[in-house]
Amino acid sequence: MTAISHAAPQDAALPKVKVDVLPLLLVPLLALLMLPLVGSFPTWVTLTVAGLAMGMMVFMMASGLTLIFGLMDVLNFGHGAFVSVGAFTATLALLPMKSWVEADSVLMNLSVLGLAILLAMLVTGILGWAFERIIIRPVYGLHLKQILITMGGMIVAEQLIHVIWGAEQIPLQLPTTFRGAFIFGDAALEKYRLIAVGVGLTVFVTMFLVLNRTKVGLLIRAGVENGEMVEALGYRIRRLFVGVFMAGSALAGLGGVMWGLYKETLTAAIGGEITVLVFIVIIIGGLGSVGGCFIGAMLVALVANYAGFLAPKVALVSDILLMVMVLLWRPQGLYPVAKR
Amino acid sequence: MSEALLQLADVHTHIAQYHILQGVDLTVPKGGITVLLGRNGAGKTTTLRTIMGLWHASRGSVRFEGGDITHSPTPDIASAGIAYVPESMGIFSDLTVRENLFLAARSVKSADQMDEARLEWIFGFFGALKKFWNQPAGTLSGGQKQMVAIARAIVEPRKLILIDEPTKGLAPAIIQGMIAAFRELKQTETILLVEQNFSFVAALGDSVAVMDGGRIVHSGSMAELAADKDLQHRLLGLSLDTHQ
Ligand SMILES: Nc1ncnc2c1ncn2[C@@H]1O[C@H](COP(=O)(O)OP(=O)(O)O)[C@@H](O)[C@H]1O
Ligand SMILES: [Mg+2]
């Protein structure tokens, strides 16, 4: 080496790591903007917490779907089936163990809810495995067929629920501990909403850690960008995909349990009804992006709640409007995922 | 010539209805650099992709260390010891340089377990990687991304490294660095190197094969081709040397 090359700017600035914060700011910005419109601070707090809680539940349902699309370009319009099946499976624990639900004991309440969630996630996870094998695998790479056959799968699942659980809607009772609200001054915060926020954040942080800190997680992110290269490095992308599909289905099942308890009644259509919202969320977020999905879910749910209060007539189309606005700003969604 | 590590015999590859490779016969001996030359569209990339199992041969055979890999799935071919640096580099842009290399290091469970000495050896010729170790690979320059792509292929010992046009689009100064890196690499590795830039490979290559129209039209030693201007002109025409 010559003296000149030593003197060369060896410490030339590192390329800037761009953390794209604008989408992150949207959520607080939206909330703050709505404060004067809503007028009353306590009402605003209640609406905001309700929106965040709903957002968390939608995130649970949507996060798996966005990875399923990102990794294998699979359009699964049957994802809502796992939401319904999850919610109905939970009744297998919640209804027979009614005394645990009604007991005035935190431990019994938590146990029965935990059991219901575990059961729901187990069943939807296994169902996800079968769904991938039987329904998805024959239509890899064929988008139109994917849409048709997964919608078909959704209809079949709904009908099976009717067969097993009957066509009547099932009332669901919240465990005693989670009923009611905490009162802060004039603002009432429903306990269950806070729990939903807690569960949602746990799911998000767990996913974040898995995707950033584990080899499997890194492979999933790498596979979303360039599956062929992941294979060329010696890993089986299909195996990775099956795992993601099962986990995504189980998360949808979890979302279904939480959502069903939130609504306190269950119909087989619960999953189908939320599917449109879930698709709006993953499109807003950027297909394949978990972070984008999280922000998208918060935005969609907050907008739905504020609009429901301020202008109920607009509420029906508010999420579509939100999607249009986001896509005008960023046509690939909030966090576009690099694709080969 | 030493024993054959990789052998393609009468390989035909179709992409959709197109008959791209039309009977490729290619031998890569163990050790050093075998250069695959040929003008744009000759079928060089398709040949590498066929070796890697990203396309499958419709006829003929690909043998690696004597075993038939013609119909093996890509991950198995990689596990058998073939590394691939595609023309597009295939960088994972969201992942850091370190994470890119970690995924390529199949045998370790965590990034901390990567072989330090080997990493230092790589930093020896690709110093930028050390500097940008924890940067997302997508933020690097084209030349640095190429370094990441090659480093992934050598982060653990492999038996054969396929590299597709590593100098494409790179500035001359960076190409000089690449030449130095390849000179070091060929001491220990076996490389099948696709290039259009004859001046880059003339001094590097040990053996050479020239493709045209989906076939190998010449193969022999690089020294022989480098010395024979007539042969170069006949095989490579004007299309190659215009690069530099
Ligand atoms: N995906 C594809 N679909 C159709 N034709 C292709 C595809 N990839 C390559 N080809 C064709 O195959 C021929 C060889 O391409 P390639 O192997 O990329 O050549 P080279 O790498 O030597 O430039 C070209 O004529 C190219 O147009
Ligand atoms: Mg090429």
Coordinates of C-alpha atoms and ligand atoms in Angstrom, one line a residue:
Chain A
M1 CA 0.0 0.0 0.0
T2 CA 1.2 3.5 -0.8
A3 CA 1.1 6.4 1.6
I4 CA -1.5 8.0 -0.6
S5 CA -4.0 5.2 -0.2
H6 CA -3.4 5.3 3.5
A7 CA -4.2 9.0 3.5
A8 CA -7.3 8.3 1.4
P9 CA -10.5 9.0 3.1
Q10 CA -10.7 5.6 4.8
D11 CA -13.3 7.0 7.1
A12 CA -15.6 8.2 4.3
A13 CA -19.0 8.5 5.8
L14 CA -20.9 5.3 6.2
P15 CA -23.9 5.1 3.9
K16 CA -26.9 6.5 5.8
V17 CA -29.1 3.8 7.1
K18 CA -32.5 5.2 6.1
V19 CA -35.1 4.4 8.8
D20 CA -38.2 5.4 7.0
V21 CA -40.1 7.0 9.9
L22 CA -42.9 8.8 8.0
P23 CA -45.3 5.9 8.1
L24 CA -44.6 5.5 11.8
L25 CA -45.6 9.1 12.5
L26 CA -49.0 8.6 10.7
V27 CA -50.6 6.8 13.7
P28 CA -49.9 9.5 16.3
L29 CA -50.5 12.2 13.7
L30 CA -53.9 10.8 12.9
A31 CA -54.8 10.5 16.6
L32 CA -53.8 14.1 17.3
L33 CA -55.6 15.4 14.3
M34 CA -58.8 13.8 15.5
L35 CA -58.7 15.2 19.0
P36 CA -60.1 18.7 18.1
L37 CA -62.7 17.0 15.8
V38 CA -63.9 14.7 18.4
G39 CA -64.0 17.6 20.9
S40 CA -64.2 15.8 24.2
F41 CA -60.9 14.4 25.5
P42 CA -62.4 11.4 27.4
T43 CA -64.4 10.4 24.3
W44 CA -61.2 10.7 22.2
V45 CA -59.3 8.5 24.7
T46 CA -62.0 5.9 24.6
L47 CA -62.2 5.9 20.8
T48 CA -58.4 5.8 20.4
V49 CA -58.0 2.8 22.7
A50 CA -60.9 1.1 21.0
G51 CA -59.2 1.7 17.7
L52 CA -55.9 0.4 18.9
A53 CA -57.5 -2.7 20.4
M54 CA -59.3 -3.4 17.2
G55 CA -56.1 -2.7 15.2
M56 CA -54.2 -5.2 17.3
M57 CA -56.7 -7.9 16.6
V58 CA -56.7 -7.1 12.9
F59 CA -52.9 -7.2 13.0
M60 CA -53.0 -10.7 14.4
M61 CA -55.2 -11.8 11.5
A62 CA -53.3 -10.0 8.8
S63 CA -49.6 -10.5 9.8
G64 CA -49.5 -14.1 8.7
L65 CA -51.3 -13.3 5.4
T66 CA -48.8 -10.7 4.4
L67 CA -45.9 -13.1 4.9
I68 CA -47.7 -15.9 3.1
F69 CA -48.1 -13.6 0.1
G70 CA -44.6 -12.2 0.4
L71 CA -42.9 -15.6 0.6
M72 CA -44.7 -17.5 -2.1
D73 CA -46.8 -15.0 -4.0
V74 CA -49.9 -16.9 -2.7
L75 CA -53.1 -15.0 -2.6
N76 CA -55.1 -16.7 0.2
F77 CA -58.7 -15.4 0.2
G78 CA -59.5 -18.2 2.6
H79 CA -57.5 -16.8 5.4
G80 CA -60.7 -15.6 7.1
A81 CA -61.6 -19.3 7.6
F82 CA -58.9 -19.6 10.2
V83 CA -60.4 -16.6 12.0
S84 CA -63.8 -18.3 12.1
V85 CA -62.5 -21.7 13.0
G86 CA -60.3 -20.2 15.7
A87 CA -63.2 -18.4 17.3
F88 CA -65.5 -21.5 17.2
T89 CA -62.8 -23.8 18.5
A90 CA -62.5 -21.5 21.5
T91 CA -66.1 -22.2 22.4
L92 CA -65.1 -25.8 23.0
A93 CA -63.3 -24.6 26.1
L94 CA -65.3 -21.5 26.9
L95 CA -68.8 -23.0 26.8
P96 CA -68.3 -26.2 28.8
M97 CA -66.1 -24.3 31.3
K98 CA -68.7 -21.7 31.9
S99 CA -68.2 -21.8 35.6
W100 CA -64.5 -20.9 35.1
V101 CA -65.5 -18.0 32.9
E102 CA -68.0 -16.7 35.4
A103 CA -65.8 -17.4 38.5
D104 CA -64.6 -14.4 40.4
S105 CA -61.0 -15.6 40.2
V106 CA -58.3 -14.1 38.0
L107 CA -56.5 -17.4 37.8
M108 CA -59.5 -19.4 36.7
N109 CA -60.5 -16.7 34.2
L110 CA -57.0 -16.6 32.8
S111 CA -56.7 -20.4 32.6
V112 CA -59.9 -20.8 30.7
L113 CA -59.0 -18.0 28.3
G114 CA -55.5 -19.4 27.9
L115 CA -56.8 -22.9 27.2
A116 CA -59.3 -21.5 24.7
I117 CA -56.5 -19.7 22.8
L118 CA -54.2 -22.6 22.9
L119 CA -56.8 -25.0 21.6
A120 CA -57.8 -22.5 18.8
M121 CA -54.2 -21.9 17.7
L122 CA -53.4 -25.6 17.7
V123 CA -56.5 -26.5 15.6
T124 CA -56.0 -23.6 13.2
G125 CA -52.2 -24.3 12.9
I126 CA -52.9 -28.0 12.0
L127 CA -55.7 -26.9 9.7
G128 CA -53.3 -24.5 8.1
W129 CA -50.9 -27.4 7.4
A130 CA -53.7 -29.4 5.7
F131 CA -55.0 -26.3 3.8
E132 CA -51.5 -25.6 2.4
R133 CA -51.1 -29.2 1.3
I134 CA -54.5 -29.9 -0.2
I135 CA -55.6 -26.5 -1.4
I136 CA -52.6 -24.2 -2.0
R137 CA -49.9 -26.6 -3.2
P138 CA -51.6 -27.5 -6.5
V139 CA -52.0 -23.9 -7.4
Y140 CA -48.6 -22.4 -6.7
G141 CA -47.9 -19.6 -9.2
L142 CA -51.5 -19.5 -10.5
H143 CA -53.1 -16.4 -9.1
L144 CA -56.5 -16.7 -10.6
K145 CA -56.9 -20.3 -9.4
Q146 CA -55.6 -19.4 -6.0
I147 CA -58.3 -16.8 -5.6
L148 CA -61.0 -19.1 -6.7
I149 CA -60.0 -22.2 -4.8
T150 CA -59.2 -20.4 -1.5
M151 CA -62.5 -18.6 -1.7
G152 CA -64.0 -22.0 -2.2
G153 CA -62.1 -23.3 0.9
M154 CA -63.5 -20.4 2.9
I155 CA -67.1 -21.3 1.9
V156 CA -66.5 -24.9 2.7
A157 CA -65.1 -23.9 6.1
E158 CA -68.1 -21.8 6.9
Q159 CA -70.5 -24.6 5.9
L160 CA -68.6 -27.0 8.1
I161 CA -69.0 -24.7 11.0
H162 CA -72.7 -24.6 10.4
V163 CA -72.7 -28.4 10.4
I164 CA -70.7 -28.7 13.6
W165 CA -72.0 -25.8 15.6
G166 CA -75.4 -25.1 14.0
A167 CA -76.5 -22.0 12.2
E168 CA -77.5 -20.1 15.2
Q169 CA -75.3 -17.4 16.5
I170 CA -73.5 -18.2 19.7
P171 CA -73.3 -15.7 22.5
L172 CA -69.8 -15.5 24.1
Q173 CA -69.2 -14.3 27.5
L174 CA -66.1 -12.5 28.6
P175 CA -64.4 -13.9 31.7
T176 CA -65.4 -11.9 34.7
T177 CA -62.0 -10.3 35.3
F178 CA -61.9 -8.8 31.8
R179 CA -65.4 -7.3 32.0
G180 CA -66.0 -3.7 32.8
A181 CA -63.7 -0.7 32.5
F182 CA -61.1 1.2 34.3
I183 CA -62.2 4.8 35.0
F184 CA -59.6 7.5 34.7
G185 CA -61.3 10.8 35.4
D186 CA -64.0 11.0 32.7
A187 CA -62.4 8.4 30.4
A188 CA -63.5 4.9 30.6
L189 CA -61.0 2.2 29.3
E190 CA -62.6 -1.1 28.8
K191 CA -60.4 -3.8 30.4
Y192 CA -60.7 -6.2 27.5
R193 CA -59.5 -3.6 25.0
L194 CA -56.4 -3.1 27.1
I195 CA -55.9 -6.8 27.1
A196 CA -56.2 -7.0 23.3
V197 CA -53.6 -4.2 23.0
G198 CA -51.3 -6.2 25.3
V199 CA -51.8 -9.5 23.4
G200 CA -51.3 -7.7 20.1
L201 CA -48.1 -6.0 21.2
T202 CA -46.8 -9.3 22.5
V203 CA -47.5 -10.9 19.1
F204 CA -45.8 -8.0 17.3
V205 CA -42.7 -8.0 19.5
T206 CA -42.4 -11.7 19.2
M207 CA -42.7 -11.6 15.5
F208 CA -40.2 -8.8 15.3
L209 CA -37.7 -10.7 17.4
V210 CA -38.1 -13.9 15.4
L211 CA -37.8 -12.1 12.1
N212 CA -34.7 -10.1 13.2
R213 CA -32.9 -12.3 15.6
T214 CA -33.3 -15.9 14.4
K215 CA -31.9 -17.7 11.4
V216 CA -35.4 -18.9 10.4
G217 CA -36.7 -15.3 10.7
L218 CA -33.8 -14.0 8.6
L219 CA -34.5 -16.7 6.0
I220 CA -38.2 -15.7 5.9
R221 CA -37.2 -12.1 5.2
A222 CA -34.6 -13.1 2.7
G223 CA -37.2 -15.4 1.0
V224 CA -39.7 -12.6 0.7
E225 CA -37.2 -10.7 -1.2
N226 CA -35.6 -13.5 -3.3
G227 CA -36.8 -17.0 -2.7
E228 CA -34.6 -18.4 -5.5
M229 CA -31.4 -17.1 -3.8
V230 CA -32.5 -18.7 -0.5
E231 CA -32.7 -22.0 -2.3
A232 CA -29.4 -21.5 -4.0
L233 CA -27.9 -21.0 -0.5
G234 CA -29.1 -24.5 0.3
Y235 CA -32.4 -24.0 2.1
R236 CA -35.8 -25.4 1.2
I237 CA -38.2 -22.5 0.7
R238 CA -41.2 -24.8 0.6
R239 CA -40.5 -26.0 4.1
L240 CA -40.1 -22.5 5.3
F241 CA -43.4 -21.6 3.6
V242 CA -45.3 -24.4 5.3
G243 CA -44.1 -23.2 8.7
V244 CA -45.1 -19.6 7.9
F245 CA -48.5 -20.8 6.7
M246 CA -49.1 -22.8 9.8
A247 CA -48.0 -19.9 12.1
G248 CA -50.0 -17.4 10.1
S249 CA -53.1 -19.6 10.4
A250 CA -52.6 -20.0 14.1
L251 CA -52.3 -16.3 14.5
A252 CA -55.5 -15.8 12.5
G253 CA -57.1 -18.3 14.9
L254 CA -55.8 -16.2 17.9
G255 CA -57.2 -13.1 16.3
G256 CA -60.5 -14.9 15.8
V257 CA -60.8 -15.8 19.5
M258 CA -59.9 -12.3 20.6
W259 CA -62.3 -10.8 18.0
G260 CA -65.2 -13.1 18.9
L261 CA -64.9 -12.3 22.6
Y262 CA -64.7 -8.6 21.7
K263 CA -68.0 -8.9 19.7
E264 CA -69.4 -11.2 22.3
T265 CA -71.3 -13.2 19.7
L266 CA -70.2 -15.6 17.1
T267 CA -71.4 -16.4 13.6
A268 CA -69.6 -18.5 11.0
A269 CA -69.3 -15.4 8.9
I270 CA -67.0 -13.7 11.4
G271 CA -63.9 -14.5 9.4
G272 CA -65.4 -13.6 6.0
E273 CA -66.6 -10.3 7.3
I274 CA -63.2 -9.2 8.5
T275 CA -61.4 -10.5 5.4
V276 CA -61.9 -7.3 3.4
L277 CA -60.4 -5.2 6.2
V278 CA -57.5 -7.6 6.5
F279 CA -56.7 -7.3 2.8
I280 CA -57.0 -3.5 3.0
V281 CA -54.5 -3.6 5.9
I282 CA -51.9 -5.7 4.1
I283 CA -52.2 -3.6 0.9
I284 CA -51.7 -0.4 2.9
G285 CA -48.8 -1.9 4.7
G286 CA -47.0 -3.1 1.6
L287 CA -47.5 -6.8 0.7
G288 CA -44.9 -8.9 2.6
S289 CA -44.1 -6.3 5.3
V290 CA -44.9 -7.1 8.9
G291 CA -44.1 -3.6 10.1
G292 CA -46.2 -2.1 7.4
C293 CA -49.0 -4.5 8.3
F294 CA -48.8 -3.4 12.0
I295 CA -49.1 0.3 11.1
G296 CA -51.7 -0.4 8.5
A297 CA -53.9 -2.3 11.0
M298 CA -53.7 0.6 13.5
L299 CA -54.6 3.2 10.9
V300 CA -57.5 1.2 9.5
A301 CA -59.0 0.5 12.9
L302 CA -58.5 4.0 14.2
V303 CA -60.0 5.5 11.1
A304 CA -63.0 3.1 11.4
N305 CA -63.5 4.1 15.0
Y306 CA -63.2 7.8 14.6
A307 CA -65.4 7.8 11.5
G308 CA -68.0 5.7 13.2
F309 CA -68.3 8.4 15.8
L310 CA -67.9 11.5 13.7
A311 CA -69.7 10.5 10.6
P312 CA -71.3 7.1 10.7
K313 CA -72.3 7.3 7.0
V314 CA -68.7 7.8 5.9
A315 CA -67.6 4.9 8.2
L316 CA -68.7 2.4 5.6
V317 CA -66.2 3.6 3.1
S318 CA -63.6 5.2 5.4
D319 CA -61.1 2.4 5.1
I320 CA -61.4 2.3 1.3
L321 CA -60.7 6.0 1.3
L322 CA -57.8 5.5 3.6
M323 CA -56.4 2.9 1.3
V324 CA -56.8 5.1 -1.8
M325 CA -55.0 7.9 0.0
V326 CA -52.1 5.8 1.1
L327 CA -51.7 4.3 -2.3
L328 CA -51.7 7.7 -3.9
W329 CA -48.9 8.6 -1.6
R330 CA -47.1 5.3 -1.8
P331 CA -48.4 3.1 -4.6
Q332 CA -46.6 0.0 -3.2
G333 CA -47.9 0.5 0.4
L334 CA -46.3 2.1 3.4
Y335 CA -43.3 -0.2 3.4
P336 CA -42.7 -1.6 -0.1
V337 CA -40.9 -4.9 0.0
A338 CA -38.0 -5.2 -2.4
K339 CA -38.7 -8.0 -4.8
R340 CA -36.2 -9.6 -7.2
Chain B
M1 CA -5.7 -31.6 -17.1
S2 CA -6.7 -32.8 -13.6
E3 CA -9.8 -34.8 -12.8
A4 CA -13.2 -33.3 -13.7
L5 CA -15.2 -31.8 -10.9
L6 CA -18.2 -30.9 -13.0
Q7 CA -19.2 -32.4 -16.2
L8 CA -22.0 -31.4 -18.5
A9 CA -22.8 -33.8 -21.3
D10 CA -25.1 -32.9 -24.2
V11 CA -27.2 -30.7 -22.0
H12 CA -30.3 -29.3 -23.5
T13 CA -32.4 -26.7 -21.6
H14 CA -35.8 -25.4 -22.6
I15 CA -37.3 -22.3 -21.1
A16 CA -41.0 -22.4 -21.8
Q17 CA -41.2 -23.4 -25.5
Y18 CA -37.7 -22.0 -26.3
H19 CA -34.8 -24.4 -26.8
I20 CA -32.0 -22.4 -25.2
L21 CA -29.2 -24.8 -24.5
Q22 CA -28.7 -27.1 -27.5
G23 CA -26.2 -29.7 -26.4
V24 CA -23.7 -28.2 -24.0
D25 CA -20.6 -30.2 -23.3
L26 CA -18.5 -28.6 -20.6
T27 CA -15.9 -29.9 -18.2
V28 CA -14.7 -28.0 -15.2
P29 CA -11.5 -29.4 -13.8
K30 CA -10.7 -29.3 -10.1
G31 CA -8.9 -26.2 -9.0
G32 CA -8.4 -22.8 -10.5
I33 CA -10.6 -20.7 -12.8
T34 CA -12.5 -22.0 -15.7
V35 CA -13.8 -19.1 -17.8
L36 CA -17.0 -19.3 -19.8
L37 CA -17.0 -16.7 -22.5
G38 CA -19.6 -15.9 -25.2
R39 CA -21.5 -12.9 -26.5
N40 CA -24.8 -11.7 -25.0
G41 CA -27.5 -14.3 -25.3
A42 CA -25.1 -17.2 -26.0
G43 CA -26.6 -19.1 -23.1
K44 CA -24.0 -18.6 -20.3
T45 CA -26.4 -17.6 -17.6
T46 CA -28.8 -20.5 -18.6
T47 CA -25.8 -22.9 -18.3
L48 CA -25.1 -21.8 -14.7
R49 CA -28.8 -21.9 -13.8
T50 CA -29.1 -25.4 -15.3
I51 CA -26.1 -26.5 -13.2
M52 CA -27.7 -25.0 -10.1
G53 CA -31.0 -26.7 -10.8
L54 CA -32.9 -23.4 -11.3
W55 CA -33.7 -24.6 -14.7
H56 CA -33.7 -28.3 -15.4
A57 CA -32.1 -30.0 -18.4
S58 CA -34.6 -31.6 -20.7
R59 CA -31.8 -33.9 -22.1
G60 CA -28.3 -34.8 -21.2
S61 CA -26.6 -34.9 -17.8
V62 CA -24.9 -32.8 -15.2
R63 CA -22.5 -34.7 -13.1
F64 CA -20.7 -33.3 -10.0
E65 CA -17.9 -35.3 -8.4
G66 CA -19.2 -38.2 -10.4
G67 CA -22.7 -38.0 -9.0
D68 CA -25.7 -37.2 -11.2
I69 CA -27.3 -33.9 -10.2
T70 CA -29.3 -33.3 -13.4
H71 CA -32.6 -33.5 -11.7
S72 CA -31.7 -32.6 -8.1
P73 CA -33.5 -29.7 -6.5
T74 CA -31.5 -26.5 -6.0
P75 CA -31.0 -26.8 -2.2
D76 CA -29.5 -30.3 -2.6
I77 CA -27.1 -29.0 -5.3
A78 CA -26.1 -26.2 -3.0
S79 CA -25.6 -28.7 -0.1
A80 CA -23.5 -30.8 -2.3
G81 CA -21.0 -28.0 -2.3
I82 CA -21.8 -25.7 -5.3
A83 CA -22.2 -22.0 -4.6
Y84 CA -23.8 -19.5 -6.9
V85 CA -23.3 -15.8 -7.5
P86 CA -26.0 -14.8 -9.9
E87 CA -25.8 -12.1 -12.5
S88 CA -28.2 -10.0 -10.5
M89 CA -26.2 -10.7 -7.3
G90 CA -29.2 -11.8 -5.4
I91 CA -28.4 -9.7 -2.4
F92 CA -30.9 -9.6 0.5
S93 CA -31.1 -5.8 0.7
D94 CA -33.0 -5.5 4.0
L95 CA -30.5 -7.7 5.7
T96 CA -27.1 -6.5 6.9
V97 CA -23.9 -7.6 5.3
R98 CA -23.3 -9.8 8.4
E99 CA -26.8 -11.4 8.1
N100 CA -26.3 -12.0 4.3
L101 CA -23.1 -13.9 5.1
F102 CA -24.6 -15.7 8.1
L103 CA -27.4 -17.2 5.9
A104 CA -24.7 -18.3 3.5
A105 CA -22.9 -20.0 6.3
R106 CA -25.2 -23.0 6.4
S107 CA -23.4 -24.9 9.1
V108 CA -23.7 -22.3 11.9
K109 CA -26.7 -21.6 14.0
S110 CA -25.9 -18.1 15.1
A111 CA -24.0 -15.3 13.4
D112 CA -21.4 -15.3 16.2
Q113 CA -20.3 -18.8 15.2
M114 CA -19.0 -17.8 11.8
D115 CA -15.4 -18.7 11.3
E116 CA -13.4 -15.5 12.4
A117 CA -10.3 -16.5 10.6
R118 CA -12.1 -17.1 7.4
L119 CA -13.9 -13.8 7.7
E120 CA -10.6 -12.0 8.1
W121 CA -9.3 -13.8 5.0
I122 CA -12.4 -12.4 3.1
F123 CA -11.9 -8.9 4.6
G124 CA -8.3 -9.1 3.3
F125 CA -9.5 -8.7 -0.3
F126 CA -13.0 -7.2 0.3
G127 CA -12.2 -4.6 3.0
A128 CA -15.4 -2.7 2.4
L129 CA -17.3 -5.6 3.9
K130 CA -15.7 -5.1 7.3
K131 CA -16.5 -1.5 7.2
F132 CA -20.1 -2.0 6.3
W133 CA -20.6 -5.1 8.3
N134 CA -23.7 -4.0 10.1
Q135 CA -25.2 -1.9 7.2
P136 CA -28.2 -3.1 5.3
A137 CA -26.8 -4.6 2.1
G138 CA -29.2 -2.6 0.0
T139 CA -27.4 0.6 1.0
L140 CA -24.1 -0.5 -0.5
S141 CA -22.8 0.5 -3.9
G142 CA -22.9 -1.9 -6.9
G143 CA -19.3 -3.0 -6.4
Q144 CA -19.8 -3.6 -2.7
K145 CA -22.9 -5.6 -3.3
Q146 CA -20.9 -7.8 -5.7
M147 CA -18.4 -8.3 -2.9
V148 CA -21.2 -9.4 -0.6
A149 CA -22.4 -11.8 -3.3
I150 CA -19.0 -13.3 -3.7
A151 CA -18.3 -13.4 0.0
R152 CA -21.5 -15.4 0.5
A153 CA -20.2 -18.0 -1.9
I154 CA -16.9 -18.4 0.0
V155 CA -17.9 -17.8 3.6
E156 CA -17.6 -21.5 4.1
P157 CA -15.5 -23.9 2.1
R158 CA -17.3 -25.0 -1.1
K159 CA -16.2 -27.3 -3.8
L160 CA -17.2 -25.2 -6.8
I161 CA -18.2 -21.6 -7.2
L162 CA -20.3 -20.4 -10.1
I163 CA -20.0 -16.6 -10.7
D164 CA -22.0 -14.8 -13.4
E165 CA -20.4 -11.6 -14.8
P166 CA -19.1 -10.1 -11.6
T167 CA -17.6 -7.1 -13.4
K168 CA -20.8 -6.0 -15.1
G169 CA -21.4 -2.4 -14.6
L170 CA -18.5 -1.9 -12.2
A171 CA -16.0 1.0 -12.5
P172 CA -12.4 0.1 -13.7
A173 CA -10.8 0.8 -10.4
I174 CA -13.2 -1.6 -8.7
I175 CA -12.5 -4.2 -11.4
Q176 CA -8.8 -4.0 -10.5
G177 CA -9.7 -4.9 -6.9
M178 CA -11.8 -7.8 -8.2
I179 CA -8.9 -9.2 -10.2
A180 CA -6.7 -9.1 -7.1
A181 CA -9.4 -10.9 -5.2
F182 CA -9.8 -13.6 -7.8
R183 CA -6.1 -14.1 -8.0
E184 CA -6.1 -14.9 -4.3
L185 CA -9.2 -17.0 -4.5
K186 CA -8.0 -19.3 -7.3
Q187 CA -5.2 -20.5 -5.0
T188 CA -7.7 -22.5 -3.0
E189 CA -11.0 -22.6 -4.8
T190 CA -12.5 -23.9 -8.0
I191 CA -14.4 -21.3 -9.9
L192 CA -16.5 -21.4 -13.0
L193 CA -16.5 -17.8 -14.1
V194 CA -18.8 -16.3 -16.7
E195 CA -17.4 -13.1 -18.3
Q196 CA -17.8 -10.9 -21.3
N197 CA -14.8 -8.8 -20.4
F198 CA -11.9 -10.7 -22.0
S199 CA -9.2 -8.4 -20.7
F200 CA -10.4 -9.2 -17.1
V201 CA -10.2 -12.9 -17.5
A202 CA -7.3 -13.4 -19.9
A203 CA -4.8 -13.1 -17.1
L204 CA -6.9 -15.0 -14.6
G205 CA -8.3 -18.0 -16.3
D206 CA -6.7 -21.4 -16.4
S207 CA -9.0 -23.1 -18.9
V208 CA -11.7 -21.5 -21.1
A209 CA -14.8 -22.5 -22.9
V210 CA -16.6 -20.3 -25.5
M211 CA -20.3 -20.5 -26.0
D212 CA -22.4 -19.5 -29.0
G213 CA -26.0 -20.2 -29.8
G214 CA -26.5 -22.5 -26.8
R215 CA -23.4 -24.7 -27.5
I216 CA -19.8 -24.8 -26.5
V217 CA -17.9 -23.9 -29.7
H218 CA -14.3 -24.0 -28.2
S219 CA -12.6 -25.2 -25.2
G220 CA -9.0 -25.3 -24.2
S221 CA -6.4 -23.6 -22.1
M222 CA -6.6 -19.8 -21.5
A223 CA -2.9 -19.4 -22.2
E224 CA -3.5 -20.8 -25.7
L225 CA -6.4 -18.5 -26.4
A226 CA -4.7 -15.4 -24.9
A227 CA -1.7 -15.9 -27.2
D228 CA -3.7 -16.5 -30.4
K229 CA -5.2 -13.3 -31.6
D230 CA -6.7 -14.9 -34.7
L231 CA -8.5 -17.5 -32.6
Q232 CA -9.8 -14.8 -30.3
H233 CA -11.0 -12.7 -33.2
R234 CA -12.7 -15.7 -34.8
L235 CA -14.4 -16.9 -31.5
L236 CA -15.1 -13.7 -29.8
G237 CA -15.5 -11.2 -32.6
L238 CA -15.7 -7.6 -31.6
S239 CA -18.4 -8.0 -29.1
L240 CA -16.2 -8.9 -26.1
D241 CA -13.3 -6.6 -26.0
T242 CA -15.3 -3.4 -26.5
H243 CA -16.2 -3.6 -22.8
Q244 CA -13.0 -2.0 -21.6
Ligands
LIG1 N1 -36.7 -16.5 -18.8 C1 -36.4 -16.6 -20.2 N2 -37.4 -16.7 -21.0 C2 -37.2 -16.8 -22.3 N3 -36.0 -16.7 -22.9 C3 -35.0 -16.6 -22.1 C4 -35.1 -16.5 -20.7 N4 -33.9 -16.4 -20.1 C5 -33.0 -16.4 -21.2 N5 -33.6 -16.5 -22.4 C6 -33.0 -16.5 -23.7 O1 -32.0 -17.5 -23.7 C7 -30.9 -17.1 -24.4 C8 -29.7 -17.2 -23.6 O2 -29.8 -16.3 -22.5 P1 -28.7 -16.3 -21.3 O3 -28.4 -17.6 -20.9 O4 -29.1 -15.3 -20.4 O5 -27.4 -15.7 -22.2 P2 -26.1 -15.0 -21.7 O6 -26.0 -15.2 -20.2 O7 -25.0 -15.8 -22.4 O8 -26.1 -13.6 -22.1 C9 -31.2 -15.7 -24.9 O9 -31.6 -15.7 -26.2 C10 -32.3 -15.2 -24.0 O10 -33.1 -14.3 -24.7
MG2 MG -26.0 -13.7 -18.7

